[in-house]
C-alpha positions as a printed Julia matrix, in Angstrom:
250×3 Matrix{Float64}:
  72.73  67.61   71.65
  69.73  69.87   72.51
  71.06  72.56   69.81
  71.14  69.96   67.09
  67.54  68.73   67.62
  66.17  72.23   67.61
  67.72  73.45   64.52
  66.77  70.3    62.41
  63.31  70.34   63.73
  62.84  73.87   62.98
  64.05  73.58   59.5
  62.04  70.59   58.74
  58.87  72.51   60.07
  59.57  75.59   58.19
  60.79  74.2    54.77
  58.75  70.91   54.01
  55.17  72.01   54.83
  55.47  75.03   52.54
  57.0   73.23   49.39
  54.21  70.34   49.82
  51.47  72.78   49.81
  52.55  74.97   47.18
  53.62  72.41   44.81
  50.55  70.06   44.98
  47.81  72.62   44.92
  49.34  74.09   42.03
  49.42  71.06   39.96
  45.83  69.88   40.93
  44.41  73.27   39.89
  46.45  73.93   36.61
  47.0   70.28   35.14
  43.86  68.47   36.01
  41.24  70.86   34.8
  43.07  71.54   31.41
  42.84  67.8    30.42
  38.78  67.49   30.47
  38.49  70.92   28.77
  40.77  70.49   25.87
  40.59  66.83   24.75
  37.32  65.25   26.18
  34.86  68.04   24.77
  36.78  68.21   21.35
  36.25  64.77   20.56
  32.57  64.59   21.35
  31.91  67.67   19.52
  33.93  66.55   16.5
  33.26  62.99   16.15
  29.57  62.41   17.49
  27.57  65.47   15.71
  29.34  64.83   12.21
  28.18  61.4    12.05
  24.55  62.36   13.09
  24.56  65.28   10.51
  26.37  63.42    7.53
  25.19  59.76    7.91
  21.94  59.25    9.72
  20.0   62.07    7.58
  21.35  61.18    4.45
  20.2   57.71    4.55
  16.81  58.91    5.7
  16.48  61.45    3.09
  17.78  59.49    0.23
  16.32  56.16    0.99
  12.89  56.46    2.7
  11.54  59.34    0.77
  12.52  58.01   -2.61
  10.64  54.74   -2.07
   7.58  56.55   -0.92
   7.65  58.43   -4.15
   8.26  55.65   -6.63
   5.69  53.64   -5.14
   2.86  55.97   -4.15
   3.36  58.7    -6.43
   1.3   57.04   -9.18
  -1.8   57.18   -6.96
  -1.47  60.66   -5.44
  -0.68  62.42   -8.43
  -3.61  61.0   -10.44
  -5.96  61.81   -7.82
  -4.77  65.1    -6.44
  -2.38  66.96   -8.87
   0.5   69.34   -7.47
  -1.11  73.0    -7.31
   0.78  76.28   -6.25
  -0.02  77.49   -2.93
  -2.65  79.98   -2.44
  -4.77  78.92   -5.35
  -8.36  77.17   -4.55
  -9.01  73.73   -5.94
 -12.08  73.34   -8.22
 -13.47  69.92   -9.51
 -13.8   69.2   -13.11
 -17.4   68.51  -12.63
 -18.24  71.74  -11.11
 -19.61  74.88  -12.8
 -18.32  77.82  -11.0
 -20.17  80.41  -13.44
 -23.69  78.85  -12.95
 -24.44  77.51  -16.27
 -27.07  74.68  -17.25
 -25.98  72.21  -19.7
 -28.66  70.38  -21.88
 -29.04  68.67  -25.15
 -31.04  69.99  -28.13
 -33.48  67.5   -29.92
 -30.77  67.31  -32.54
 -28.32  65.94  -30.07
 -26.21  68.92  -29.56
 -24.83  69.97  -26.14
 -25.69  73.64  -25.29
 -25.67  75.43  -22.09
 -27.19  78.73  -20.91
 -26.32  80.84  -17.74
 -28.65  80.75  -14.53
 -30.23  83.81  -13.58
 -29.72  84.28   -9.99
 -30.7   88.06   -9.63
 -33.51  90.17  -10.76
 -33.29  92.8   -13.14
 -36.41  95.23  -13.18
 -35.64  96.38  -16.93
 -34.95  92.87  -18.14
 -37.16  92.08  -21.32
 -39.62  89.16  -20.64
 -41.86  88.0   -23.5
 -45.18  86.44  -22.33
 -45.99  82.76  -23.07
 -48.57  81.65  -25.4
 -51.91  80.8   -23.82
 -53.77  77.49  -24.51
 -57.36  77.54  -25.78
 -59.15  74.57  -25.35
 -61.82  75.72  -27.85
 -59.54  75.28  -30.98
 -58.39  72.02  -32.42
 -55.69  70.27  -30.15
 -53.9   69.13  -33.31
 -52.78  72.65  -33.88
 -50.62  72.55  -30.87
 -49.09  69.44  -32.51
 -48.43  71.24  -35.54
 -46.67  74.06  -33.58
 -44.64  71.29  -31.84
 -43.71  69.51  -35.03
 -42.57  73.13  -36.87
 -40.45  73.77  -33.83
 -38.57  70.62  -33.97
 -38.09  71.05  -37.78
 -37.11  74.86  -37.66
 -33.59  76.31  -38.26
 -31.98  79.05  -36.25
 -32.4   81.64  -38.99
 -34.97  82.14  -41.88
 -34.54  80.41  -45.29
 -37.36  82.17  -46.97
 -39.79  79.07  -47.12
 -42.17  80.01  -44.01
 -45.48  78.85  -45.78
 -43.74  75.85  -47.09
 -42.66  74.68  -43.4
 -46.06  75.81  -41.9
 -47.82  73.68  -44.5
 -45.73  70.46  -43.74
 -46.41  71.0   -40.02
 -50.2   71.36  -40.69
 -50.07  68.14  -43.1
 -48.1   66.13  -40.54
 -50.29  66.93  -37.73
 -53.6   65.87  -39.48
 -55.3   69.29  -39.03
 -55.48  69.51  -43.06
 -55.74  66.63  -45.42
 -54.26  67.8   -48.31
 -51.45  70.29  -49.03
 -52.33  73.97  -49.61
 -51.69  75.0   -53.26
 -50.98  78.89  -52.68
 -47.4   79.99  -53.06
 -47.37  83.19  -51.44
 -47.73  83.52  -47.67
 -49.8   86.52  -47.86
 -52.62  84.26  -49.52
 -52.44  81.59  -46.74
 -55.43  83.29  -44.91
 -57.8   83.24  -47.8
 -57.01  79.4   -48.76
 -57.07  78.29  -45.0
 -60.61  79.88  -44.42
 -62.12  78.87  -47.88
 -60.79  75.29  -48.28
 -59.86  74.07  -44.65
 -62.36  75.15  -42.37
 -60.2   77.8   -40.54
 -61.73  80.86  -38.67
 -60.41  84.29  -37.95
 -59.98  84.83  -34.3
 -60.54  88.28  -32.72
 -57.04  88.86  -31.7
 -55.04  91.86  -32.9
 -51.78  91.22  -30.73
 -49.45  88.43  -31.63
 -48.63  87.76  -28.31
 -52.07  87.14  -27.36
 -52.75  84.45  -30.03
 -53.32  80.9   -28.51
 -50.9   78.28  -28.8
 -51.09  76.6   -32.39
 -52.85  79.34  -34.18
 -51.66  80.39  -37.74
 -50.6   84.24  -37.93
 -50.5   85.63  -41.37
 -48.63  88.82  -42.11
 -48.18  91.05  -45.56
 -49.3   93.61  -47.69
 -50.79  93.64  -51.33
 -47.26  94.49  -52.49
 -45.23  91.94  -50.45
 -44.91  88.23  -50.46
 -46.04  88.19  -46.67
 -44.84  86.0   -43.84
 -46.72  82.87  -42.13
 -45.79  81.52  -38.76
 -47.3   79.25  -35.92
 -47.71  80.41  -32.2
 -45.71  78.22  -29.68
 -45.64  78.27  -26.14
 -42.54  80.51  -25.81
 -42.44  82.29  -29.26
 -43.27  81.89  -33.1
 -42.24  79.29  -35.59
 -42.15  78.84  -39.17
 -39.06  77.59  -41.12
 -37.02  79.36  -38.12
 -37.68  80.12  -34.58
 -37.98  83.49  -32.71
 -38.99  84.8   -29.49
 -40.8   87.82  -31.35
 -43.3   88.01  -33.82
 -42.71  89.41  -37.33
 -42.45  93.15  -37.99
 -44.61  92.86  -40.94
 -48.28  94.27  -40.7
 -50.51  91.45  -39.21
 -53.33  90.31  -41.62
 -54.99  88.11  -38.98
 -54.81  85.28  -36.52
 -56.37  81.98  -37.77
 -57.41  78.56  -36.14
 -59.6   75.61  -36.58
 -62.35  75.3   -33.94
């Protein structure tokens, strides 16, 4: 009896615990970790991101921005047009090159550049001086002639000066001479004009009558204005013909 008990117990103690420990531990370490690594992460990676990338962003891109463009694009495009990046926005009313726009007495729109720098060699013509001793209607005659004058000569200088003098009331009748060189003698003898002691056309007072010519030429007649000379055309500079004299009515 003693021998049987010792053999069975020895066999049970040596064989059974070893099998239980080796089999159960291997199964736990080999089978259980493989299930969550292979199955569960694969489902979450395959199903959830594809739904987020395919369904949700497409609905946001196709529906919401299209509604915003369809409704509000009319307002945004009219006020702020699309421009390439890197370019400066310039409004229509601004003038980037510094031009001053104005209307001429004839109603024509013109523009001139605004001078922002000083040039030492720039030609500047002196303004005409105002002499209170001469008849003020001569200055009105110069203004009338300037309004009626053209940009270029039409070879009718004495004709236009006659009209301006008659319209201003300086003379009561129209002069009868035809040649411009004869205007000085007729103005002095028939209309009370006097020759002024002026030899430089730029020094002539505003409204005075300047007569040019020689014995062999037709001559030229013009009125001194504030910023130049005028007859049938406007000019910043006087005539190049020989000056016979400067005349005015005192």
